[in-house]
Coordinates of C-alpha atoms in Angstrom, one line a residue:
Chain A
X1 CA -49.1 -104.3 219.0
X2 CA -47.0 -105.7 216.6
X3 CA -43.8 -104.2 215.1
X4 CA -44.2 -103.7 211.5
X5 CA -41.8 -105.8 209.6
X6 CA -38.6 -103.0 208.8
X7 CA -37.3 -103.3 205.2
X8 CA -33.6 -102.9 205.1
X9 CA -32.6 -98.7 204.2
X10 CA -31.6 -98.3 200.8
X11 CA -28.4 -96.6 200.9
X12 CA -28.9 -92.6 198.9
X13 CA -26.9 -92.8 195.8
X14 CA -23.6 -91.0 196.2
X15 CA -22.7 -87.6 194.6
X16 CA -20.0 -87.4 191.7
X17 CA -17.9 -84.5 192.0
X18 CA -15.7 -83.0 189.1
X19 CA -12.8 -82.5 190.9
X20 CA -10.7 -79.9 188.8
X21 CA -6.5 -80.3 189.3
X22 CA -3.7 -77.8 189.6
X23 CA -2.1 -76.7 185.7
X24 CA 1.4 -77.8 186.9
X25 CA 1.3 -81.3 185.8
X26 CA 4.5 -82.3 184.0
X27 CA 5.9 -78.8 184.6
X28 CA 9.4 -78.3 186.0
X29 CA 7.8 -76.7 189.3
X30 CA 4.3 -77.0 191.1
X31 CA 2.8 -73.8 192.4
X32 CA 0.8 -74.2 195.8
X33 CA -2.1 -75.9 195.6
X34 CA -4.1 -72.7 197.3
X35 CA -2.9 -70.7 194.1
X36 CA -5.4 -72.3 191.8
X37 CA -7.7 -74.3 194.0
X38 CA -10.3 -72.6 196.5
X39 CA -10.4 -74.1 199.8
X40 CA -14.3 -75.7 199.4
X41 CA -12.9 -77.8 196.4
X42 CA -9.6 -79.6 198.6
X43 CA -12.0 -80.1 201.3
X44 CA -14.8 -81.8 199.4
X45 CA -12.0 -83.7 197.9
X46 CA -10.2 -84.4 200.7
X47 CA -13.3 -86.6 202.1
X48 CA -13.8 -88.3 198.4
X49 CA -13.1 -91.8 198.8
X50 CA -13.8 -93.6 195.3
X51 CA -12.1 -91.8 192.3
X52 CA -12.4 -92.4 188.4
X53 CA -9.7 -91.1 186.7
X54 CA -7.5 -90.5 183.8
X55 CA -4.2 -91.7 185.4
X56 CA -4.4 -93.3 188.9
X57 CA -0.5 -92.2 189.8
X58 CA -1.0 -89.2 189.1
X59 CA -4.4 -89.5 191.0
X60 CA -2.1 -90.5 194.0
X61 CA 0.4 -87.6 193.8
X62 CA -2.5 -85.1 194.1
X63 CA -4.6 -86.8 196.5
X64 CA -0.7 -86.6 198.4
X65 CA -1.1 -82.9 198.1
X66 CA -4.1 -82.3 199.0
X67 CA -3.3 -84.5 202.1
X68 CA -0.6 -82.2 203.0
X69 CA -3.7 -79.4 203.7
X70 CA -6.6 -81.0 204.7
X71 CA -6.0 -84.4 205.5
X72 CA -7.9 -87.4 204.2
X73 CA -10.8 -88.8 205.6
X74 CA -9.1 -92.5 204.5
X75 CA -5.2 -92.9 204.0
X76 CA -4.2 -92.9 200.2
X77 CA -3.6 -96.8 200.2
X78 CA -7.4 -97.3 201.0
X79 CA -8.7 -95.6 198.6
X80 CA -10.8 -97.0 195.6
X81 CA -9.1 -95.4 192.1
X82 CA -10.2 -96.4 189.1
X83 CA -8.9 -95.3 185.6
X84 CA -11.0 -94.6 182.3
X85 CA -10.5 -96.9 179.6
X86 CA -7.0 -96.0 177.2
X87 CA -9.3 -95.9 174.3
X88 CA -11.0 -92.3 176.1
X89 CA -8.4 -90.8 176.8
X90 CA -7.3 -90.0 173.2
X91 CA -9.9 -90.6 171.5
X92 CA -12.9 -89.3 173.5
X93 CA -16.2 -89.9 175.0
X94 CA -18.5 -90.2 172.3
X95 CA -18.4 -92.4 169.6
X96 CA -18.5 -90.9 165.8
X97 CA -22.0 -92.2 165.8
X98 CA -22.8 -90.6 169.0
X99 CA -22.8 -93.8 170.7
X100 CA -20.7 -93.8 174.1
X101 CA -17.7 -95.7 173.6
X102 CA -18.1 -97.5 177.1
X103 CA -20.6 -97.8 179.4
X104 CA -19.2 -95.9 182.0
X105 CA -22.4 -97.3 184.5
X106 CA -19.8 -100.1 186.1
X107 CA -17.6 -97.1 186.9
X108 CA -19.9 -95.8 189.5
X109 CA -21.3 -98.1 191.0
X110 CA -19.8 -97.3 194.5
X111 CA -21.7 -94.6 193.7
X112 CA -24.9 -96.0 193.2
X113 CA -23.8 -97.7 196.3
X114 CA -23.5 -94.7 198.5
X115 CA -20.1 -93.0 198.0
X116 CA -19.7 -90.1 196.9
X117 CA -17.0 -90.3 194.1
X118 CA -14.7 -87.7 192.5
X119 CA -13.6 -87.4 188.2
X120 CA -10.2 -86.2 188.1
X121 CA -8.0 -85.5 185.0
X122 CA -4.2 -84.6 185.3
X123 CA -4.4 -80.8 185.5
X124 CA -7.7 -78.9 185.0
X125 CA -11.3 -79.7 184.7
X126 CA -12.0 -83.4 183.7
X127 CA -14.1 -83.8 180.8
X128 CA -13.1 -80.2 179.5
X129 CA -10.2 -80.9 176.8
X130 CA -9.8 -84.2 178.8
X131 CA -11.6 -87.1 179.4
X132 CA -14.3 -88.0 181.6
X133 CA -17.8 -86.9 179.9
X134 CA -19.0 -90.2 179.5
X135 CA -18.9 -90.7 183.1
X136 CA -20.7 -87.5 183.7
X137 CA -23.3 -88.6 181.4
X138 CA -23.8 -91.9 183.2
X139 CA -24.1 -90.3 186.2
X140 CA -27.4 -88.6 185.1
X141 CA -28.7 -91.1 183.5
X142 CA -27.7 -93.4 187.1
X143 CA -29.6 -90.3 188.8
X144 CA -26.4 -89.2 190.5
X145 CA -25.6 -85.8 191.5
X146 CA -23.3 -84.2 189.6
X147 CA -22.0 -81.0 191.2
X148 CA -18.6 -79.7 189.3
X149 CA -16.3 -77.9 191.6
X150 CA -13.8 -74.9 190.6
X151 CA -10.7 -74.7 189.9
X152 CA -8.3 -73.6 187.1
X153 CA -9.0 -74.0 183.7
X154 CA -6.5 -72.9 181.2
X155 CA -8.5 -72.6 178.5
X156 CA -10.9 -69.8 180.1
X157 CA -8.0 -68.2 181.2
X158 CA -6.1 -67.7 178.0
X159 CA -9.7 -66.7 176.7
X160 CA -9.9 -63.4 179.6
X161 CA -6.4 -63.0 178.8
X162 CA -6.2 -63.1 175.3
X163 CA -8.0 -59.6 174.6
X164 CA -10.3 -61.7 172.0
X165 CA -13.7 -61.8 172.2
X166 CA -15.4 -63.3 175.3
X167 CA -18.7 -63.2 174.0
X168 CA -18.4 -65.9 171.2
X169 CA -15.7 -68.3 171.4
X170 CA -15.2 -72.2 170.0
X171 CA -12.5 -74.5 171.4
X172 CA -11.3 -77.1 168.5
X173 CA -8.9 -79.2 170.3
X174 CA -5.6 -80.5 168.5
X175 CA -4.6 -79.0 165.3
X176 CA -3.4 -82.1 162.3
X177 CA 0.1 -82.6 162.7
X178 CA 0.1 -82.6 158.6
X179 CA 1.9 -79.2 157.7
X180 CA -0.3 -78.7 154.6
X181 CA -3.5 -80.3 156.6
X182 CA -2.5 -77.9 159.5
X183 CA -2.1 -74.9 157.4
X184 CA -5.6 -75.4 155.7
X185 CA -7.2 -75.7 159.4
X186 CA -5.5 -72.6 160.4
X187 CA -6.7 -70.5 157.6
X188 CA -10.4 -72.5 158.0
X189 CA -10.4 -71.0 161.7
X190 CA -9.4 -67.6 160.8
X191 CA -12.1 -67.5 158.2
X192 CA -14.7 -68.2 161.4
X193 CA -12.7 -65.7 163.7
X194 CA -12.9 -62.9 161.3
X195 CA -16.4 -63.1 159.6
X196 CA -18.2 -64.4 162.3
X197 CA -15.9 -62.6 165.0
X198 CA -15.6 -66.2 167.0
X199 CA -12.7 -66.3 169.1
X200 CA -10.9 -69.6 168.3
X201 CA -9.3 -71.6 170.7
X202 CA -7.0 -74.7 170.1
X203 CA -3.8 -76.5 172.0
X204 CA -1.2 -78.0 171.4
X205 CA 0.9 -80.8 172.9
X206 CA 3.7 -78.7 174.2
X207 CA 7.2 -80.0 172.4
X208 CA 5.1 -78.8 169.3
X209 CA 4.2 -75.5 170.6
X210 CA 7.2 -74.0 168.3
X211 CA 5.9 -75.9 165.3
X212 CA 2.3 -74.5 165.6
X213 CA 3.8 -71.1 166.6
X214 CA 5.5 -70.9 163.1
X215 CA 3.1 -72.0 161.6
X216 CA 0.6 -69.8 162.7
X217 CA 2.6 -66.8 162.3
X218 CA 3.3 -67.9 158.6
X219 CA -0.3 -69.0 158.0
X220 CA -2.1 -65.9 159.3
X221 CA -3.1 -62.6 157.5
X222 CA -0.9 -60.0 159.3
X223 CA -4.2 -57.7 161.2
X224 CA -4.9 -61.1 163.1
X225 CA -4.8 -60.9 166.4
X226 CA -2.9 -64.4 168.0
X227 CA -2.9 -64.5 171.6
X228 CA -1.3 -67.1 173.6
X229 CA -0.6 -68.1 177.2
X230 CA 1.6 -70.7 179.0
X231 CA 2.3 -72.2 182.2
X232 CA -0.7 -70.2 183.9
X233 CA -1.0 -70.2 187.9
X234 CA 2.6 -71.2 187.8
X235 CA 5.5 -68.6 188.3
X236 CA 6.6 -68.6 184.8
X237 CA 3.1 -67.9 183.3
X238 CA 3.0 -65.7 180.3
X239 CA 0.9 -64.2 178.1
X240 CA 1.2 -62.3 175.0
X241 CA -2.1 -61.2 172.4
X242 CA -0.5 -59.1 169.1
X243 CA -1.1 -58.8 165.5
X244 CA 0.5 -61.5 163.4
X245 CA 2.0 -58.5 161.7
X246 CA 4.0 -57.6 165.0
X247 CA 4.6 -61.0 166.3
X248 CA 6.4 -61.1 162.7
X249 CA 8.2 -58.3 163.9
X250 CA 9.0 -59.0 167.4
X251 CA 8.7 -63.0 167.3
X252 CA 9.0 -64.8 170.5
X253 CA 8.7 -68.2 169.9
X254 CA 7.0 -70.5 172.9
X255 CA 8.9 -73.4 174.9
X256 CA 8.5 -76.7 174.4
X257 CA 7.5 -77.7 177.7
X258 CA 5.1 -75.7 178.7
X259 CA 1.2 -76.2 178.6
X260 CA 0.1 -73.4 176.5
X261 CA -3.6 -72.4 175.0
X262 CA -3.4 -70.6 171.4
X263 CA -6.2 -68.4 170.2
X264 CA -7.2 -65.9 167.2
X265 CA -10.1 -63.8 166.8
X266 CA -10.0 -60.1 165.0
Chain B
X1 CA 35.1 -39.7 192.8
X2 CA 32.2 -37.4 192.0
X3 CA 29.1 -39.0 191.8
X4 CA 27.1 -40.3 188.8
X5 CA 24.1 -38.4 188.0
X6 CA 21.0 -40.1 188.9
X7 CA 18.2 -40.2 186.7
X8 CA 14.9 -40.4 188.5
X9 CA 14.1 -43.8 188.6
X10 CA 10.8 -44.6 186.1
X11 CA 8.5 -46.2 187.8
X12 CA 7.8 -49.6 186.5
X13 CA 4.5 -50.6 185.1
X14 CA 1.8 -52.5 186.7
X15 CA 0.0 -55.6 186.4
X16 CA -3.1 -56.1 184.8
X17 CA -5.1 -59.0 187.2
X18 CA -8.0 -60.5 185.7
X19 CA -10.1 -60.8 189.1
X20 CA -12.8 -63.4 188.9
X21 CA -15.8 -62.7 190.9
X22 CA -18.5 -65.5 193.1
X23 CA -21.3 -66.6 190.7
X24 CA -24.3 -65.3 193.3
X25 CA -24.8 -61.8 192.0
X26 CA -28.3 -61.1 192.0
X27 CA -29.2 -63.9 193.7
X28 CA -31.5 -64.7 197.0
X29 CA -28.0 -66.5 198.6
X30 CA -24.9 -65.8 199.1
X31 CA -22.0 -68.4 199.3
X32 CA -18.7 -68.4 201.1
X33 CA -16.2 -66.7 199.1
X34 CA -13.7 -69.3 199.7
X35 CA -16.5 -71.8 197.9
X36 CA -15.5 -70.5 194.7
X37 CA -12.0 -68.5 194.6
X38 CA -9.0 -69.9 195.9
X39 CA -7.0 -68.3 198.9
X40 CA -4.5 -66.5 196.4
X41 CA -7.3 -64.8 194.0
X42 CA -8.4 -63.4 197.3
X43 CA -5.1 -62.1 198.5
X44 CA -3.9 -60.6 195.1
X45 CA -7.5 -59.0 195.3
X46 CA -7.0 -57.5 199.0
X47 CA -3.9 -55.7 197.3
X48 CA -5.3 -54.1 194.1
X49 CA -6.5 -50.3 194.8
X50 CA -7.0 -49.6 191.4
X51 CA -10.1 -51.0 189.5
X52 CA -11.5 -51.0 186.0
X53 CA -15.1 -52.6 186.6
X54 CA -18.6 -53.4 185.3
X55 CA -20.0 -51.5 187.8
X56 CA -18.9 -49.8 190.9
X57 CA -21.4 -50.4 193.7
X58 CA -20.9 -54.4 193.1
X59 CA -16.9 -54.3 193.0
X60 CA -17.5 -52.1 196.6
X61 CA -20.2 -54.9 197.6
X62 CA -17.3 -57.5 196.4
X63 CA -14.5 -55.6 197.9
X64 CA -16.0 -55.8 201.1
X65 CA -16.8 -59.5 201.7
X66 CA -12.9 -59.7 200.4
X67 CA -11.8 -57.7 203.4
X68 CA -13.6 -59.4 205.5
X69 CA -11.6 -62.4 204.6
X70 CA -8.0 -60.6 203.6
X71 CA -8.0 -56.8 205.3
X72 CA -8.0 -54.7 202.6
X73 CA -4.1 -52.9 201.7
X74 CA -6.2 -49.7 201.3
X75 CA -10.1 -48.8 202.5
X76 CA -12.6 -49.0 199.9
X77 CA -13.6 -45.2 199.8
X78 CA -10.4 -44.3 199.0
X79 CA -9.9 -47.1 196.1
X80 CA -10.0 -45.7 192.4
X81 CA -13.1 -47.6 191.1
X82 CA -13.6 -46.8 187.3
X83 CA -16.6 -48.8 185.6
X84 CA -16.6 -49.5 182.0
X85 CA -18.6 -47.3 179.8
X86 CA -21.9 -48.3 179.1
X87 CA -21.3 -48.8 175.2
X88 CA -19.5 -51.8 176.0
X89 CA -22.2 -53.5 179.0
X90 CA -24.3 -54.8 176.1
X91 CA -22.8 -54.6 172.6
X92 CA -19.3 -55.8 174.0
X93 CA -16.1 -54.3 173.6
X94 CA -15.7 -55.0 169.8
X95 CA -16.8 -53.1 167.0
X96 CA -18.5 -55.0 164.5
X97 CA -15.4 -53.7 161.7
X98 CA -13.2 -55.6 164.2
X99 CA -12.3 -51.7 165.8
X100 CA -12.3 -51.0 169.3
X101 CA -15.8 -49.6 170.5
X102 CA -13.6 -46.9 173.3
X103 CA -10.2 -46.5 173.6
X104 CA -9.2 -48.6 176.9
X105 CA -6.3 -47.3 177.3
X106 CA -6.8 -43.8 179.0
X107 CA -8.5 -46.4 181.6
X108 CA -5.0 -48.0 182.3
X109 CA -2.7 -44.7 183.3
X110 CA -2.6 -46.1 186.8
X111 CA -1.0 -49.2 185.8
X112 CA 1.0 -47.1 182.8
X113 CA 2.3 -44.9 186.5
X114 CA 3.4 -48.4 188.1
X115 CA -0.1 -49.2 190.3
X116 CA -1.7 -53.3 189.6
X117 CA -4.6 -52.6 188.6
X118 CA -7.7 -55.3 188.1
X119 CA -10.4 -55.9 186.2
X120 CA -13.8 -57.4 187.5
X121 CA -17.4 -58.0 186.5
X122 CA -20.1 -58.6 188.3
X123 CA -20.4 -62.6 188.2
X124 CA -17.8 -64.8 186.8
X125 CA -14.2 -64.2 184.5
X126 CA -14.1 -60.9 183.3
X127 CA -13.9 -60.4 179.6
X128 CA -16.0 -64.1 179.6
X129 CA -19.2 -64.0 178.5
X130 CA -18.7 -60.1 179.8
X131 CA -17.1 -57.3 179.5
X132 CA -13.5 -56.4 179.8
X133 CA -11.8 -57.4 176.7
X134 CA -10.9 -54.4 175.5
X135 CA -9.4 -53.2 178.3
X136 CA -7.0 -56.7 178.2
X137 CA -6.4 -56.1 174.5
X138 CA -5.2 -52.1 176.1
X139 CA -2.7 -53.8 178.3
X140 CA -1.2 -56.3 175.9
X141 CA -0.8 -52.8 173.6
X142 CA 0.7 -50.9 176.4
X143 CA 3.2 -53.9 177.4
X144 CA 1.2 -54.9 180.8
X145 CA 1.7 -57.8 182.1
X146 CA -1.6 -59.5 182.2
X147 CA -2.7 -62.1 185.0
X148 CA -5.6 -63.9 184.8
X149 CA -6.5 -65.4 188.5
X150 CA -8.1 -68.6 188.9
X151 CA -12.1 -68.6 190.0
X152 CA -15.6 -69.5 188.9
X153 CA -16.3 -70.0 185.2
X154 CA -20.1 -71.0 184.8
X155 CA -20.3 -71.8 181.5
X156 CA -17.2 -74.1 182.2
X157 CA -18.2 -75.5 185.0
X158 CA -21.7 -76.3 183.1
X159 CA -20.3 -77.5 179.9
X160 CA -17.7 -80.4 183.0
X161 CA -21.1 -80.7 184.1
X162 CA -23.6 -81.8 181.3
X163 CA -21.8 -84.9 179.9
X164 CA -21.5 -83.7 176.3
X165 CA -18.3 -83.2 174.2
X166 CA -15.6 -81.2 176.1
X167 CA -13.3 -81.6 173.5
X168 CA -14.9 -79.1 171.3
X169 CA -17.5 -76.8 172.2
X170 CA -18.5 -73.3 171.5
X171 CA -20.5 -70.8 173.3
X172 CA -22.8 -68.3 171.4
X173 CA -24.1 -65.8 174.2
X174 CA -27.5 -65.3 173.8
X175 CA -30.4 -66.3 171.3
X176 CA -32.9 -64.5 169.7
X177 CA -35.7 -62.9 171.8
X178 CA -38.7 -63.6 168.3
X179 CA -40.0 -67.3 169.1
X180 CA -39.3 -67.9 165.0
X181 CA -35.7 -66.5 164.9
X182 CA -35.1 -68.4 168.2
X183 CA -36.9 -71.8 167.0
X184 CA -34.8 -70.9 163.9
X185 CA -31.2 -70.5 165.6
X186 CA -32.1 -73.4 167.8
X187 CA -32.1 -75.4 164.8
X188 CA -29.0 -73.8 163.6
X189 CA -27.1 -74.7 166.8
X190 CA -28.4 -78.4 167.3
X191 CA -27.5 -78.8 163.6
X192 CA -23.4 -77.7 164.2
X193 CA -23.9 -79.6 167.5
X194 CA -25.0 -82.9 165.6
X195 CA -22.7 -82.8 162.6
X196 CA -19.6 -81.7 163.8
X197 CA -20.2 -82.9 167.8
X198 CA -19.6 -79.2 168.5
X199 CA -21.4 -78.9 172.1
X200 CA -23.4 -75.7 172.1
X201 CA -22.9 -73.8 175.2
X202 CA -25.4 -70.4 175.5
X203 CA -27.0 -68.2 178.1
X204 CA -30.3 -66.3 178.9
X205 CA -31.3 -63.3 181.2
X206 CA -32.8 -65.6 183.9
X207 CA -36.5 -63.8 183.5
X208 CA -36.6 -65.9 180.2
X209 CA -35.2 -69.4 181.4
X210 CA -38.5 -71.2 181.4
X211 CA -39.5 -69.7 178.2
X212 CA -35.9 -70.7 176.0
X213 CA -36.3 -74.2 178.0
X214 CA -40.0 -74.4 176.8
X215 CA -38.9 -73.7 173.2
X216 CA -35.6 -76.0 173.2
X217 CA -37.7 -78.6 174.3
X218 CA -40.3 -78.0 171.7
X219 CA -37.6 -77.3 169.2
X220 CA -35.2 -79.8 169.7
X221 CA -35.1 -83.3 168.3
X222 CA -36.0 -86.2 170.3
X223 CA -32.5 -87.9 170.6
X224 CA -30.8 -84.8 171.0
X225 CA -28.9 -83.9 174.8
X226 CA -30.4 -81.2 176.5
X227 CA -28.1 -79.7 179.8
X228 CA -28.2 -77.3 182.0
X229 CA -26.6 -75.7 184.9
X230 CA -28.7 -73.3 187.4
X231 CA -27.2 -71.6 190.5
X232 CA -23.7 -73.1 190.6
X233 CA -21.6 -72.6 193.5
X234 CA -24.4 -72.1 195.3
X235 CA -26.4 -74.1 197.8
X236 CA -29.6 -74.5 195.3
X237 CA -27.0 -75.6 192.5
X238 CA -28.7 -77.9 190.2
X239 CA -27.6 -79.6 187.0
X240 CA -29.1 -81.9 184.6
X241 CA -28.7 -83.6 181.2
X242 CA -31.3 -85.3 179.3
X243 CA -32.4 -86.3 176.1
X244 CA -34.9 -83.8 174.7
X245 CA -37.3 -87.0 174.6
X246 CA -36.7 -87.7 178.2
X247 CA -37.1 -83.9 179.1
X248 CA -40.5 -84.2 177.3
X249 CA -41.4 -87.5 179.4
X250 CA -39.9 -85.6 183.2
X251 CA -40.5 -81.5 182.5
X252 CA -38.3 -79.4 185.1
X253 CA -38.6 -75.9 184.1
X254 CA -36.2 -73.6 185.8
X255 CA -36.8 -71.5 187.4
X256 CA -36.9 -67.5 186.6
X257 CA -34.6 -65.9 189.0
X258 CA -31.3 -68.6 189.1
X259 CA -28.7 -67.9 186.4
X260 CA -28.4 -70.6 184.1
X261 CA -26.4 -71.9 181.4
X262 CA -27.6 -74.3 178.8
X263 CA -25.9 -76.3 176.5
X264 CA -27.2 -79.0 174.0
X265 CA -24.9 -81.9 171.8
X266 CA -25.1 -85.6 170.4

């Protein structure tokens, strides 16, 4: 008998993993990674070898964390981190048209090669209020796995803290930095919040968290409820849900340097 | 010197914690706990003895796979369980004139005496896409301080996970039961989805899953994204995001007994 000719294996295709980061970047103090992170998600990414991500030095100083736990399967050096294009990261994944603004195919192919890979933004879940959905959306159409880990995200935890409605929510992103624009936006989401009774979430890049605070407070009929929460899973979180009419009584205005999620709802 | 007169000391209040729970209630398989909740949900947890709850049997079923982890700081029996009245299960905990359904805060005299309390549903971030909310918005009135822990969000973790817009989304709980109002609000949803790129995120009792994926697929237009997100966290985790026209082409009903969270965009 013969041996049958062998064809050469095809390698499986790699899993991407959304690999959600700790809420302390940029703060003034980092909490413990095991605060916000279970320990399935650092050992999953722990092994990761090939990273796409939204800043790879920032990548570095978590992977450096993470190392500090459970050690890497390949030494930070050696690893393959690649970031997404500038013109994501503040402008988003999908074009206006619907079309992707990159083909984000090239970014996995070490992935279509046999790694599994890891999407990473700066703190939180990647593609949620961050970057990265184009690459998700790649990797189905490449067949990929896509398996999203847990971790903390801010904006679902200002949500269960805010007192507001959990049951009907919408996130809008960035507020215009236009006073006039900003008020009309505010009073457009209020409208939703209070005839429809969707909880409205939005940020705010945090040396303007004052600003918006004011404006809000100004803006807003005085039986809205305006919750807020900053700095959560660190030591100095906060959070705070009152009536525009007391916040006007009691106002406590929110630092500028810390991450904080707004929200209204009735 | 005679002595000052002491004043008995007032206790100080407690915490509110906002305990997340693992994603597999109900379901064939359980996962690790330390899969989905990081190591300092779990402690906090071991040291709550006071709980405001969905329903009791499943925050004794939880308590117990958390001391199995992090030894309880008091046995279950003699934990004060309190569940949410049933008012709230279904309608949610705000009236539809923007009034409380119950008054919450007769729920909180523990923490109002000094005690942490938490609050937990069966699956998930309390006050999420659940009950709870009213008792947060209770705390915030009494002056609690109210800590949201870190854990599994599904409709988060799907919305990372299905490629569409993550930089504004909403999430609309559950659609119509009638196949014309459903077919009707389908269209309703895909049309805010494609105009404003609003992702739509919503939910079904997992009995009906094939059925609302039968009639998104029927209902939907061609080009439009289709995602979903079944059993995450857990071993049979799947997720998946197509064009409706490629769903036609490839049809994967899921199944009937996973939860699942869809969500459709541009």
């Amino acid at each position: 008998m013969t041996s049958t000719p062998t064809t050469p294996a095809m390698p499986s295709k790699g899993t991407l993993y959304l690999v959600p980061a700790p809420l302390d970047f940029g703060c003034d103090t980092q909490s413990p990674l095991d605060q916000s992170l279970p320990t399935a998600t650092l050992q999953v990414a722990s092994q990761i070898t090939h990273w796409i991500c939204e800043n790879a030095k920032s990548t570095r100083a978590y992977l450096k964390r993470i190392d500090a736990l459970h050690p890497l399967k390949q030494p930070i050096q050696s690893q393959q981190i690649e970031e997404l294009p500038r013109e994501v990261h503040k402008k988003g994944d999908h074009g206006a048209e619907g079309h992707a603004v990159f083909d984000a195919r090239s970014l996995l192919s070490p992935a279509l090669a046999g790694h599994d890979m890891g999407l990473v933004s700066e703190a939180g879940m990647p593609a949620v209020a961050d970057p990265g959905s184009s690459v998700v959306r790649a990797a189905h159409d490449c067949g990929l796995r896509v398996v999203p880990l847990v971790g903390p995200v801010s904006l679902l935890l200002a949500l269960a803290a805010s007192g507001l409605n959990g049951q009907g929510f919408a996130f809008t992103g960035y507020l215009p930095q236009d006073p006039a624009q900003r008020a009309a936006r505010i009073r457009e989401l209020e409208n939703l919040a209070l005839k429809q009774g969707q909880t409205q979430l939005f940020i705010e890049t945090p040396y303007r968290n004052a600003a918006l605070w004011q404006a809000l407070v100004q803006t807003l009929q005085p039986n809205t409820r305006l919750a807020l929460a900053s700095g959560l899973t660190l030591p100095q979180a906060r959070t705070a849900s009152r009536l525009v009419r007391q916040w006007r009584q009691q106002p406590e205005v929110p630092d500028n340097r810390t991450p904080t999620v707004f929200a209204i709802g009735r």
